[in-house]
Amino acid sequence: MSTTNVVDTARLNLLLNELRLPAIKVLWPQFAEQSDKEGWPAARFLATIAEHEIAERSRRRIERHLVEARLPTGKTFDSFDFEAVPMISKAQMTALAAGDGWLNKGANLLLFGPPGGGKSHLAAAIGLALIENGWRVLFTRTTDLVQKLQVARRELNLEGAINRLDRFDLVILDDLAYVTKDQAETSVLFELISARYERRSLLITANQPFGEWNKVFPDPAMTLAAIDRLVHHATIVEMNVESYRRRTALERKRGPGRPPEHATQKTARLIDAPRQSKQTKLLRATIIAAIIIAPRH
């Protein structure tokens, strides 16, 4: 290599550092050699190295977003047992994981069902797919986030803490029903729901139907207001199936050599609630009526 080429190479590397193009800095010598051998036009050479830079940036961005999302490991669509929830298809969930149809509108996704039915797994799988599709997601137990927001309130920084969550296109609140019926806890949860209403999306998993949410929010008016905001633009998934953990334990107890006894599957429904549709109004009215007549504890 001539002295001129050495100088040009060193200068190019400095320029690529300044422009923050690390992938091109690593790859350009390889592609330059291939380009010289095959007689590529300059445009093809530039397009090739630019495509690799973009792909590398996308990979690094996804890695950063996966770290900040705090998703539980191993929870993917491929590892989710869709046969156990026969009325929910992988295609439906994959469509939701594209995100365009609801995250851009600040709509919500609500997953209901008994413990062990796969709600958290499905929520995490959707979150992972959304990140791979370029969205930013945070997965958290509802109680953990509520405690952090309570600390922020004591430090007179609740608004700032909620605003910082705006960087996430979707916040996944797992196990909402485990929030204790305490005014301080539920009030910060309500403020989070209100702040994200029609702007940023929430995905909530809950063991209890709406009619039982008076066990979460101590004030009936707050219960109605929170539910009204959540369901106004929402997709509601009901996963009323037998606990996966219980089913697995029973299968282990039966042992090998005996035919599996499929658990009785209760209904699993996917309810779309578009804005101002008759279905939405009926759903909201039904929920409100259920809460009003629900016994107080």
JSON list of C-alpha atoms in Angstrom, two decimals, residues 242-256 258 260-263:
[
{"chain": "A", "resi": 242, "resn": "GLU", "atom": "CA", "xyz": [-57.38, -23.70, 32.92]},
{"chain": "A", "resi": 243, "resn": "SER", "atom": "CA", "xyz": [-54.10, -22.78, 34.55]},
{"chain": "A", "resi": 244, "resn": "TYR", "atom": "CA", "xyz": [-51.11, -23.88, 32.51]},
{"chain": "A", "resi": 245, "resn": "ARG", "atom": "CA", "xyz": [-49.20, -24.61, 35.73]},
{"chain": "A", "resi": 246, "resn": "ARG", "atom": "CA", "xyz": [-52.02, -26.77, 37.08]},
{"chain": "A", "resi": 247, "resn": "ARG", "atom": "CA", "xyz": [-52.37, -28.58, 33.75]},
{"chain": "A", "resi": 248, "resn": "THR", "atom": "CA", "xyz": [-48.64, -29.28, 33.63]},
{"chain": "A", "resi": 249, "resn": "ALA", "atom": "CA", "xyz": [-48.67, -30.59, 37.19]},
{"chain": "A", "resi": 250, "resn": "LEU", "atom": "CA", "xyz": [-51.55, -32.95, 36.39]},
{"chain": "A", "resi": 251, "resn": "GLU", "atom": "CA", "xyz": [-49.77, -34.25, 33.30]},
{"chain": "A", "resi": 252, "resn": "ARG", "atom": "CA", "xyz": [-46.65, -34.96, 35.34]},
{"chain": "A", "resi": 253, "resn": "LYS", "atom": "CA", "xyz": [-48.78, -36.76, 37.93]},
{"chain": "A", "resi": 254, "resn": "ARG", "atom": "CA", "xyz": [-50.38, -38.97, 35.26]},
{"chain": "A", "resi": 255, "resn": "GLY", "atom": "CA", "xyz": [-46.96, -39.94, 33.99]},
{"chain": "A", "resi": 256, "resn": "PRO", "atom": "CA", "xyz": [-46.00, -41.42, 30.61]},
{"chain": "A", "resi": 258, "resn": "ARG", "atom": "CA", "xyz": [-51.44, -42.54, 29.46]},
{"chain": "A", "resi": 260, "resn": "PRO", "atom": "CA", "xyz": [-53.48, -36.73, 27.80]},
{"chain": "A", "resi": 261, "resn": "GLU", "atom": "CA", "xyz": [-56.76, -35.41, 29.07]},
{"chain": "A", "resi": 262, "resn": "HIS", "atom": "CA", "xyz": [-57.25, -32.06, 27.50]},
{"chain": "A", "resi": 263, "resn": "ALA", "atom": "CA", "xyz": [-58.41, -29.43, 29.92]}
]
